[in-house]
């Protein structure tokens, strides 16, 4: 059981930020990563659609005989996690809880900002999760839909990205937040620029927090891998792997393994 893999799914390649953090923190673990590139983006789709896609992704990973499933996509975690937990008899963890808990621990003035896709922000999932740990925290959410395509184009720096980010982040000015949650798979890649624009704000990288949660869960269940399985990690996509493999290198650097196309 311990040497079974960890299943991770995302709407596409953004979840590689989560896979990378898990691989860094748990170098012995074997990863099965599914990027639903044929149906990305999830951030603009309805709850019913996201639930259906997420169930199909989970069923695929279960066939790989994994020991836990990580929903790396914030939108799928926000809209489908409850249904997945209800339907599948395996530990399934979403990315929202970890980021929310870290934000509550970090804030000094009880004012937290969250950026994410429209689906994630409109769902109110971060607000609910943050209030679970810190009922007095004031949460301001802001959908930042233009950031995903910018990251996918590799525009991680430069004046165009900076001016769009500035515009989104300016809305937090009057709210006086001291903590900002990066509530989307792609945003950790913009962390250097966000830090530069908000030097006094604590940035919560939900990908990193997620890796810590996975580690804690595996330890609690005594499921941590006993020997090095890393070489056997596998990546799957639902559309042509060309772009995934190219942009994936930007996310993963030397850890990138070529993805294969699968049908769900
Ligand atoms: N993976 C999505 C998320 O974290 C972002 C990309 C998409 O909209 O599919 O919300």
PDB file of C-alpha atoms and ligand atoms in Angstrom:
ATOM      1  CA  UNK A   1       0.000   0.000   0.000  1.00  0.00           C
ATOM      2  CA  UNK A   2       2.785   2.465   0.919  1.00  0.00           C
ATOM      3  CA  UNK A   3       4.424   2.228  -2.479  1.00  0.00           C
ATOM      4  CA  UNK A   4       1.260   2.901  -4.413  1.00  0.00           C
ATOM      5  CA  UNK A   5       1.218   6.264  -6.162  1.00  0.00           C
ATOM      6  CA  UNK A   6      -0.339   9.628  -5.378  1.00  0.00           C
ATOM      7  CA  UNK A   7      -2.992  10.607  -7.938  1.00  0.00           C
ATOM      8  CA  UNK A   8      -3.137  14.288  -8.846  1.00  0.00           C
ATOM      9  CA  UNK A   9      -5.505  15.916 -11.286  1.00  0.00           C
ATOM     10  CA  UNK A  10      -5.931  19.383 -12.667  1.00  0.00           C
ATOM     11  CA  UNK A  11      -7.765  21.024 -15.536  1.00  0.00           C
ATOM     12  CA  UNK A  12      -4.455  21.169 -17.406  1.00  0.00           C
ATOM     13  CA  UNK A  13      -0.864  21.959 -16.684  1.00  0.00           C
ATOM     14  CA  UNK A  14      -1.260  24.464 -13.822  1.00  0.00           C
ATOM     15  CA  UNK A  15      -1.463  21.658 -11.281  1.00  0.00           C
ATOM     16  CA  UNK A  16       2.160  20.871 -12.037  1.00  0.00           C
ATOM     17  CA  UNK A  17       2.942  23.611  -9.463  1.00  0.00           C
ATOM     18  CA  UNK A  18       1.286  21.333  -6.895  1.00  0.00           C
ATOM     19  CA  UNK A  19       2.969  18.193  -8.277  1.00  0.00           C
ATOM     20  CA  UNK A  20       6.333  19.908  -8.056  1.00  0.00           C
ATOM     21  CA  UNK A  21       5.860  20.936  -4.421  1.00  0.00           C
ATOM     22  CA  UNK A  22       4.771  17.375  -3.549  1.00  0.00           C
ATOM     23  CA  UNK A  23       7.770  15.920  -5.373  1.00  0.00           C
ATOM     24  CA  UNK A  24      10.107  18.326  -3.556  1.00  0.00           C
ATOM     25  CA  UNK A  25       8.685  17.574  -0.140  1.00  0.00           C
ATOM     26  CA  UNK A  26       8.130  13.838  -0.675  1.00  0.00           C
ATOM     27  CA  UNK A  27      10.902  12.725  -3.030  1.00  0.00           C
ATOM     28  CA  UNK A  28      10.153   9.010  -2.571  1.00  0.00           C
ATOM     29  CA  UNK A  29       6.583   9.221  -3.790  1.00  0.00           C
ATOM     30  CA  UNK A  30       5.423   8.104  -7.216  1.00  0.00           C
ATOM     31  CA  UNK A  31       3.046  10.580  -8.886  1.00  0.00           C
ATOM     32  CA  UNK A  32       0.283   9.863 -11.393  1.00  0.00           C
ATOM     33  CA  UNK A  33      -0.679  13.257 -12.819  1.00  0.00           C
ATOM     34  CA  UNK A  34      -3.692  13.806 -15.054  1.00  0.00           C
ATOM     35  CA  UNK A  35      -4.117  17.147 -16.849  1.00  0.00           C
ATOM     36  CA  UNK A  36      -7.528  17.456 -18.493  1.00  0.00           C
ATOM     37  CA  UNK A  37      -6.134  19.590 -21.309  1.00  0.00           C
ATOM     38  CA  UNK A  38      -8.961  18.703 -23.708  1.00  0.00           C
ATOM     39  CA  UNK A  39     -11.499  20.444 -21.480  1.00  0.00           C
ATOM     40  CA  UNK A  40      -9.463  23.238 -19.885  1.00  0.00           C
ATOM     41  CA  UNK A  41     -10.202  25.865 -18.603  1.00  0.00           C
ATOM     42  CA  UNK A  42     -12.398  24.838 -15.689  1.00  0.00           C
ATOM     43  CA  UNK A  43     -12.512  28.346 -14.212  1.00  0.00           C
ATOM     44  CA  UNK A  44     -15.276  29.509 -16.541  1.00  0.00           C
ATOM     45  CA  UNK A  45     -17.518  26.404 -16.408  1.00  0.00           C
ATOM     46  CA  UNK A  46     -20.585  25.540 -14.326  1.00  0.00           C
ATOM     47  CA  UNK A  47     -20.582  23.493 -11.143  1.00  0.00           C
ATOM     48  CA  UNK A  48     -22.419  20.567 -12.809  1.00  0.00           C
ATOM     49  CA  UNK A  49     -19.810  20.377 -15.554  1.00  0.00           C
ATOM     50  CA  UNK A  50     -16.888  20.578 -13.129  1.00  0.00           C
ATOM     51  CA  UNK A  51     -18.402  17.798 -10.997  1.00  0.00           C
ATOM     52  CA  UNK A  52     -18.799  15.557 -14.047  1.00  0.00           C
ATOM     53  CA  UNK A  53     -15.248  16.194 -15.283  1.00  0.00           C
ATOM     54  CA  UNK A  54     -13.808  15.731 -11.781  1.00  0.00           C
ATOM     55  CA  UNK A  55     -15.562  12.383 -11.339  1.00  0.00           C
ATOM     56  CA  UNK A  56     -14.155  11.164 -14.664  1.00  0.00           C
ATOM     57  CA  UNK A  57     -10.659  12.334 -13.701  1.00  0.00           C
ATOM     58  CA  UNK A  58     -10.919  10.575 -10.332  1.00  0.00           C
ATOM     59  CA  UNK A  59     -12.124   7.321 -11.926  1.00  0.00           C
ATOM     60  CA  UNK A  60      -9.141   7.396 -14.292  1.00  0.00           C
ATOM     61  CA  UNK A  61      -6.665   7.848 -11.430  1.00  0.00           C
ATOM     62  CA  UNK A  62      -8.298   5.105  -9.377  1.00  0.00           C
ATOM     63  CA  UNK A  63      -7.508   2.698 -12.195  1.00  0.00           C
ATOM     64  CA  UNK A  64      -3.832   3.533 -11.562  1.00  0.00           C
ATOM     65  CA  UNK A  65      -4.335   2.050  -8.116  1.00  0.00           C
ATOM     66  CA  UNK A  66      -3.327   5.186  -6.190  1.00  0.00           C
ATOM     67  CA  UNK A  67      -3.386   5.530  -2.387  1.00  0.00           C
ATOM     68  CA  UNK A  68      -4.756   9.085  -2.254  1.00  0.00           C
ATOM     69  CA  UNK A  69      -6.083  11.641  -4.725  1.00  0.00           C
ATOM     70  CA  UNK A  70      -5.070  15.278  -4.735  1.00  0.00           C
ATOM     71  CA  UNK A  71      -7.361  17.739  -6.482  1.00  0.00           C
ATOM     72  CA  UNK A  72      -4.729  20.277  -7.521  1.00  0.00           C
ATOM     73  CA  UNK A  73      -7.207  22.470  -9.378  1.00  0.00           C
ATOM     74  CA  UNK A  74      -8.656  25.190  -7.159  1.00  0.00           C
ATOM     75  CA  UNK A  75     -11.819  25.411  -9.262  1.00  0.00           C
ATOM     76  CA  UNK A  76     -12.463  21.660  -9.030  1.00  0.00           C
ATOM     77  CA  UNK A  77     -11.660  21.729  -5.303  1.00  0.00           C
ATOM     78  CA  UNK A  78     -14.114  24.598  -4.818  1.00  0.00           C
ATOM     79  CA  UNK A  79     -16.956  23.089  -6.834  1.00  0.00           C
ATOM     80  CA  UNK A  80     -16.620  19.304  -6.766  1.00  0.00           C
ATOM     81  CA  UNK A  81     -14.679  18.123  -3.709  1.00  0.00           C
ATOM     82  CA  UNK A  82     -17.750  17.346  -1.620  1.00  0.00           C
ATOM     83  CA  UNK A  83     -19.277  15.206  -4.376  1.00  0.00           C
ATOM     84  CA  UNK A  84     -16.002  13.370  -5.000  1.00  0.00           C
ATOM     85  CA  UNK A  85     -15.556  12.536  -1.313  1.00  0.00           C
ATOM     86  CA  UNK A  86     -19.128  11.304  -1.223  1.00  0.00           C
ATOM     87  CA  UNK A  87     -18.769   9.074  -4.278  1.00  0.00           C
ATOM     88  CA  UNK A  88     -15.281   7.558  -4.027  1.00  0.00           C
ATOM     89  CA  UNK A  89     -13.993   5.351  -1.214  1.00  0.00           C
ATOM     90  CA  UNK A  90     -10.476   6.855  -0.990  1.00  0.00           C
ATOM     91  CA  UNK A  91      -8.862   9.877   0.685  1.00  0.00           C
ATOM     92  CA  UNK A  92      -9.404  12.843  -1.624  1.00  0.00           C
ATOM     93  CA  UNK A  93      -7.956  16.199  -0.664  1.00  0.00           C
ATOM     94  CA  UNK A  94      -8.543  19.586  -2.241  1.00  0.00           C
ATOM     95  CA  UNK A  95      -6.233  22.532  -2.366  1.00  0.00           C
ATOM     96  CA  UNK A  96      -8.494  25.104  -0.710  1.00  0.00           C
ATOM     97  CA  UNK A  97      -8.456  23.939   2.882  1.00  0.00           C
ATOM     98  CA  UNK A  98      -4.647  24.043   3.147  1.00  0.00           C
ATOM     99  CA  UNK A  99      -4.363  27.580   1.782  1.00  0.00           C
ATOM    100  CA  UNK A 100      -7.226  28.802   3.957  1.00  0.00           C
ATOM    101  CA  UNK A 101      -5.669  27.407   7.131  1.00  0.00           C
ATOM    102  CA  UNK A 102      -2.276  28.912   6.293  1.00  0.00           C
ATOM    103  CA  UNK A 103      -3.880  32.306   5.648  1.00  0.00           C
ATOM    104  CA  UNK A 104      -5.635  32.314   9.012  1.00  0.00           C
ATOM    105  CA  UNK A 105      -2.353  31.421  10.724  1.00  0.00           C
ATOM    106  CA  UNK A 106      -0.516  34.186   8.851  1.00  0.00           C
ATOM    107  CA  UNK A 107      -2.863  37.154   9.172  1.00  0.00           C
ATOM    108  CA  UNK A 108      -2.180  39.615  11.965  1.00  0.00           C
ATOM    109  CA  UNK A 109      -4.965  42.092  11.192  1.00  0.00           C
ATOM    110  CA  UNK A 110      -7.645  39.534  10.220  1.00  0.00           C
ATOM    111  CA  UNK A 111      -7.889  40.818   6.656  1.00  0.00           C
ATOM    112  CA  UNK A 112      -7.171  38.292   3.939  1.00  0.00           C
ATOM    113  CA  UNK A 113      -7.396  38.638   0.164  1.00  0.00           C
ATOM    114  CA  UNK A 114      -7.899  35.760  -2.267  1.00  0.00           C
ATOM    115  CA  UNK A 115      -7.340  35.708  -6.018  1.00  0.00           C
ATOM    116  CA  UNK A 116      -8.586  32.865  -8.209  1.00  0.00           C
ATOM    117  CA  UNK A 117     -10.680  31.981 -11.241  1.00  0.00           C
ATOM    118  CA  UNK A 118     -14.268  33.230 -11.478  1.00  0.00           C
ATOM    119  CA  UNK A 119     -15.532  29.749 -10.594  1.00  0.00           C
ATOM    120  CA  UNK A 120     -13.425  29.601  -7.437  1.00  0.00           C
ATOM    121  CA  UNK A 121     -14.191  33.130  -6.254  1.00  0.00           C
ATOM    122  CA  UNK A 122     -17.920  32.955  -7.038  1.00  0.00           C
ATOM    123  CA  UNK A 123     -18.240  29.633  -5.205  1.00  0.00           C
ATOM    124  CA  UNK A 124     -17.324  31.302  -1.901  1.00  0.00           C
ATOM    125  CA  UNK A 125     -15.287  28.199  -1.020  1.00  0.00           C
ATOM    126  CA  UNK A 126     -12.274  30.163   0.253  1.00  0.00           C
ATOM    127  CA  UNK A 127     -14.492  32.415   2.369  1.00  0.00           C
ATOM    128  CA  UNK A 128     -16.155  29.362   3.951  1.00  0.00           C
ATOM    129  CA  UNK A 129     -12.844  27.562   4.527  1.00  0.00           C
ATOM    130  CA  UNK A 130     -11.167  30.649   6.019  1.00  0.00           C
ATOM    131  CA  UNK A 131     -14.130  31.252   8.325  1.00  0.00           C
ATOM    132  CA  UNK A 132     -13.913  27.667   9.523  1.00  0.00           C
ATOM    133  CA  UNK A 133     -10.465  28.403  10.990  1.00  0.00           C
ATOM    134  CA  UNK A 134     -10.879  32.126  11.669  1.00  0.00           C
ATOM    135  CA  UNK A 135     -14.509  33.208  12.004  1.00  0.00           C
ATOM    136  CA  UNK A 136     -13.497  36.846  12.521  1.00  0.00           C
ATOM    137  CA  UNK A 137     -11.303  37.124   9.427  1.00  0.00           C
ATOM    138  CA  UNK A 138     -12.568  39.515   6.759  1.00  0.00           C
ATOM    139  CA  UNK A 139     -12.068  37.935   3.343  1.00  0.00           C
ATOM    140  CA  UNK A 140     -11.960  39.845   0.053  1.00  0.00           C
ATOM    141  CA  UNK A 141     -12.050  37.740  -3.099  1.00  0.00           C
ATOM    142  CA  UNK A 142     -11.085  38.890  -6.565  1.00  0.00           C
ATOM    143  CA  UNK A 143     -11.427  36.885  -9.770  1.00  0.00           C
ATOM    144  CA  UNK A 144      -8.320  37.379 -11.895  1.00  0.00           C
ATOM    145  CA  UNK A 145      -9.132  35.458 -15.100  1.00  0.00           C
ATOM    146  CA  UNK A 146      -6.473  37.059 -17.296  1.00  0.00           C
ATOM    147  CA  UNK A 147      -3.631  35.626 -15.247  1.00  0.00           C
ATOM    148  CA  UNK A 148      -4.063  32.004 -16.387  1.00  0.00           C
ATOM    149  CA  UNK A 149      -3.504  32.707 -20.116  1.00  0.00           C
ATOM    150  CA  UNK A 150      -0.565  34.988 -19.285  1.00  0.00           C
ATOM    151  CA  UNK A 151       1.151  32.210 -17.339  1.00  0.00           C
ATOM    152  CA  UNK A 152       0.379  29.660 -20.053  1.00  0.00           C
ATOM    153  CA  UNK A 153       2.081  31.965 -22.538  1.00  0.00           C
ATOM    154  CA  UNK A 154       5.099  32.059 -20.240  1.00  0.00           C
ATOM    155  CA  UNK A 155       4.678  35.790 -19.563  1.00  0.00           C
ATOM    156  CA  UNK A 156       5.855  35.618 -15.975  1.00  0.00           C
ATOM    157  CA  UNK A 157       7.496  39.040 -16.040  1.00  0.00           C
ATOM    158  CA  UNK A 158       7.381  42.134 -18.233  1.00  0.00           C
ATOM    159  CA  UNK A 159       5.290  45.307 -18.335  1.00  0.00           C
ATOM    160  CA  UNK A 160       2.078  43.761 -19.748  1.00  0.00           C
ATOM    161  CA  UNK A 161       1.749  41.178 -16.982  1.00  0.00           C
ATOM    162  CA  UNK A 162       2.783  43.713 -14.349  1.00  0.00           C
ATOM    163  CA  UNK A 163       0.137  46.225 -15.401  1.00  0.00           C
ATOM    164  CA  UNK A 164      -2.657  43.589 -15.393  1.00  0.00           C
ATOM    165  CA  UNK A 165      -1.576  42.302 -11.996  1.00  0.00           C
ATOM    166  CA  UNK A 166      -1.354  45.840 -10.650  1.00  0.00           C
ATOM    167  CA  UNK A 167      -4.920  46.482 -11.725  1.00  0.00           C
ATOM    168  CA  UNK A 168      -6.244  43.335 -10.020  1.00  0.00           C
ATOM    169  CA  UNK A 169      -4.219  43.856  -6.847  1.00  0.00           C
ATOM    170  CA  UNK A 170      -5.137  47.562  -6.569  1.00  0.00           C
ATOM    171  CA  UNK A 171      -8.611  46.501  -5.467  1.00  0.00           C
ATOM    172  CA  UNK A 172      -7.114  45.146  -2.247  1.00  0.00           C
ATOM    173  CA  UNK A 173      -5.619  48.567  -1.369  1.00  0.00           C
ATOM    174  CA  UNK A 174      -8.650  49.952   0.495  1.00  0.00           C
ATOM    175  CA  UNK A 175      -9.246  46.562   2.196  1.00  0.00           C
ATOM    176  CA  UNK A 176      -5.867  46.779   3.953  1.00  0.00           C
ATOM    177  CA  UNK A 177      -5.189  43.058   3.660  1.00  0.00           C
ATOM    178  CA  UNK A 178      -1.958  41.739   5.206  1.00  0.00           C
ATOM    179  CA  UNK A 179      -2.240  38.251   3.632  1.00  0.00           C
ATOM    180  CA  UNK A 180      -3.018  37.188   0.067  1.00  0.00           C
ATOM    181  CA  UNK A 181      -3.932  33.636  -0.970  1.00  0.00           C
ATOM    182  CA  UNK A 182      -2.883  32.566  -4.469  1.00  0.00           C
ATOM    183  CA  UNK A 183      -6.048  30.556  -5.081  1.00  0.00           C
ATOM    184  CA  UNK A 184      -5.238  29.169  -8.512  1.00  0.00           C
ATOM    185  CA  UNK A 185      -2.752  26.604  -9.776  1.00  0.00           C
ATOM    186  CA  UNK A 186      -1.007  29.056 -12.086  1.00  0.00           C
ATOM    187  CA  UNK A 187      -0.435  31.954  -9.724  1.00  0.00           C
ATOM    188  CA  UNK A 188       2.588  30.605  -7.794  1.00  0.00           C
ATOM    189  CA  UNK A 189       4.553  31.257 -10.979  1.00  0.00           C
ATOM    190  CA  UNK A 190       3.710  34.957 -10.615  1.00  0.00           C
ATOM    191  CA  UNK A 191       4.841  35.066  -6.980  1.00  0.00           C
ATOM    192  CA  UNK A 192       8.010  37.122  -7.579  1.00  0.00           C
ATOM    193  CA  UNK A 193       6.009  39.836  -9.310  1.00  0.00           C
ATOM    194  CA  UNK A 194       3.192  39.770  -6.745  1.00  0.00           C
ATOM    195  CA  UNK A 195       5.769  40.058  -3.955  1.00  0.00           C
ATOM    196  CA  UNK A 196       7.300  43.038  -5.693  1.00  0.00           C
ATOM    197  CA  UNK A 197       3.889  44.741  -6.031  1.00  0.00           C
ATOM    198  CA  UNK A 198       2.793  43.885  -2.463  1.00  0.00           C
ATOM    199  CA  UNK A 199       6.020  43.805  -0.452  1.00  0.00           C
ATOM    200  CA  UNK A 200       4.328  44.052   2.941  1.00  0.00           C
ATOM    201  CA  UNK A 201       1.718  41.359   2.324  1.00  0.00           C
ATOM    202  CA  UNK A 202       2.258  37.682   3.239  1.00  0.00           C
ATOM    203  CA  UNK A 203       1.703  35.558   0.153  1.00  0.00           C
ATOM    204  CA  UNK A 204       0.125  32.135   0.694  1.00  0.00           C
ATOM    205  CA  UNK A 205       1.107  29.700  -2.011  1.00  0.00           C
ATOM    206  CA  UNK A 206      -1.622  27.065  -1.957  1.00  0.00           C
ATOM    207  CA  UNK A 207       0.574  24.612  -3.914  1.00  0.00           C
ATOM    208  CA  UNK A 208       3.179  24.593  -1.144  1.00  0.00           C
ATOM    209  CA  UNK A 209       0.543  24.337   1.597  1.00  0.00           C
ATOM    210  CA  UNK A 210      -1.035  21.437  -0.259  1.00  0.00           C
ATOM    211  CA  UNK A 211       2.225  19.485  -0.264  1.00  0.00           C
ATOM    212  CA  UNK A 212       2.430  19.856   3.531  1.00  0.00           C
ATOM    213  CA  UNK A 213      -1.146  18.580   3.855  1.00  0.00           C
ATOM    214  CA  UNK A 214      -0.353  15.538   1.689  1.00  0.00           C
ATOM    215  CA  UNK A 215       2.696  14.789   3.833  1.00  0.00           C
ATOM    216  CA  UNK A 216       0.666  15.058   7.045  1.00  0.00           C
ATOM    217  CA  UNK A 217      -2.093  12.812   5.685  1.00  0.00           C
ATOM    218  CA  UNK A 218       0.309  10.115   4.489  1.00  0.00           C
ATOM    219  CA  UNK A 219       2.078  10.151   7.847  1.00  0.00           C
ATOM    220  CA  UNK A 220      -1.204   9.976   9.758  1.00  0.00           C
ATOM    221  CA  UNK A 221      -2.311   6.965   7.682  1.00  0.00           C
ATOM    222  CA  UNK A 222       1.178   5.405   7.738  1.00  0.00           C
ATOM    223  CA  UNK A 223       1.180   5.433   3.944  1.00  0.00           C
ATOM    224  CA  UNK A 224       4.474   7.208   3.241  1.00  0.00           C
ATOM    225  CA  UNK A 225       6.509   5.450   0.500  1.00  0.00           C
ATOM    226  CA  UNK A 226       9.231   3.192   1.828  1.00  0.00           C
ATOM    227  CA  UNK A 227      11.702   3.459  -1.029  1.00  0.00           C
ATOM    228  CA  UNK A 228      12.406   5.723  -3.973  1.00  0.00           C
ATOM    229  CA  UNK A 229       9.572   5.482  -6.503  1.00  0.00           C
ATOM    230  CA  UNK A 230      10.201   8.853  -8.142  1.00  0.00           C
ATOM    231  CA  UNK A 231      11.498   7.474 -11.427  1.00  0.00           C
ATOM    232  CA  UNK A 232       8.166   5.843 -12.046  1.00  0.00           C
ATOM    233  CA  UNK A 233       6.045   9.026 -11.958  1.00  0.00           C
ATOM    234  CA  UNK A 234       3.684   9.258 -14.919  1.00  0.00           C
ATOM    235  CA  UNK A 235       1.914  12.182 -16.582  1.00  0.00           C
ATOM    236  CA  UNK A 236      -1.248  11.951 -18.678  1.00  0.00           C
ATOM    237  CA  UNK A 237      -3.229  14.493 -20.693  1.00  0.00           C
ATOM    238  CA  UNK A 238      -6.562  14.306 -22.498  1.00  0.00           C
ATOM    239  CA  UNK A 239      -5.410  16.203 -25.609  1.00  0.00           C
ATOM    240  CA  UNK A 240      -2.200  16.386 -27.581  1.00  0.00           C
ATOM    241  CA  UNK A 241       0.727  16.497 -25.149  1.00  0.00           C
ATOM    242  CA  UNK A 242       2.842  18.948 -27.204  1.00  0.00           C
ATOM    243  CA  UNK A 243       2.041  22.205 -25.383  1.00  0.00           C
ATOM    244  CA  UNK A 244       1.794  20.466 -22.038  1.00  0.00           C
ATOM    245  CA  UNK A 245       5.269  19.030 -22.423  1.00  0.00           C
ATOM    246  CA  UNK A 246       6.704  22.336 -23.634  1.00  0.00           C
ATOM    247  CA  UNK A 247       5.152  24.596 -20.998  1.00  0.00           C
ATOM    248  CA  UNK A 248       5.466  21.838 -18.390  1.00  0.00           C
ATOM    249  CA  UNK A 249       9.206  22.232 -18.506  1.00  0.00           C
ATOM    250  CA  UNK A 250       8.740  25.831 -17.329  1.00  0.00           C
ATOM    251  CA  UNK A 251       6.796  24.571 -14.294  1.00  0.00           C
ATOM    252  CA  UNK A 252       8.824  21.479 -13.499  1.00  0.00           C
ATOM    253  CA  UNK A 253      12.304  22.145 -14.885  1.00  0.00           C
ATOM    254  CA  UNK A 254      14.344  18.934 -14.540  1.00  0.00           C
ATOM    255  CA  UNK A 255      11.453  17.005 -12.969  1.00  0.00           C
ATOM    256  CA  UNK A 256       9.353  17.112 -16.121  1.00  0.00           C
ATOM    257  CA  UNK A 257       8.436  13.736 -17.551  1.00  0.00           C
ATOM    258  CA  UNK A 258       6.840  13.532 -20.986  1.00  0.00           C
ATOM    259  CA  UNK A 259       3.060  13.176 -20.834  1.00  0.00           C
ATOM    260  CA  UNK A 260       0.978  10.674 -22.783  1.00  0.00           C
ATOM    261  CA  UNK A 261      -2.456  11.294 -24.284  1.00  0.00           C
ATOM    262  CA  UNK A 262      -5.277   9.212 -22.796  1.00  0.00           C
ATOM    263  CA  UNK A 263      -9.021   8.931 -23.280  1.00  0.00           C
ATOM    264  CA  UNK A 264     -11.089   9.052 -20.101  1.00  0.00           C
TER     265      UNK A 264
HETATM  266  N1  LIG B   1      -6.556  24.928 -12.585  1.00  0.00           N
HETATM  267  C1  LIG B   1      -7.452  26.066 -12.487  1.00  0.00           C
HETATM  268  C2  LIG B   1      -7.559  26.504 -11.024  1.00  0.00           C
HETATM  269  O1  LIG B   1      -6.687  26.282 -10.208  1.00  0.00           O
HETATM  270  C3  LIG B   1      -6.995  27.225 -13.350  1.00  0.00           C
HETATM  271  C4  LIG B   1      -7.110  26.981 -14.819  1.00  0.00           C
HETATM  272  C5  LIG B   1      -8.530  26.707 -15.271  1.00  0.00           C
HETATM  273  O2  LIG B   1      -9.374  27.619 -15.250  1.00  0.00           O
HETATM  274  O3  LIG B   1      -8.797  25.590 -15.645  1.00  0.00           O
HETATM  275  O4  LIG B   1      -8.546  27.082 -10.663  1.00  0.00           O
END
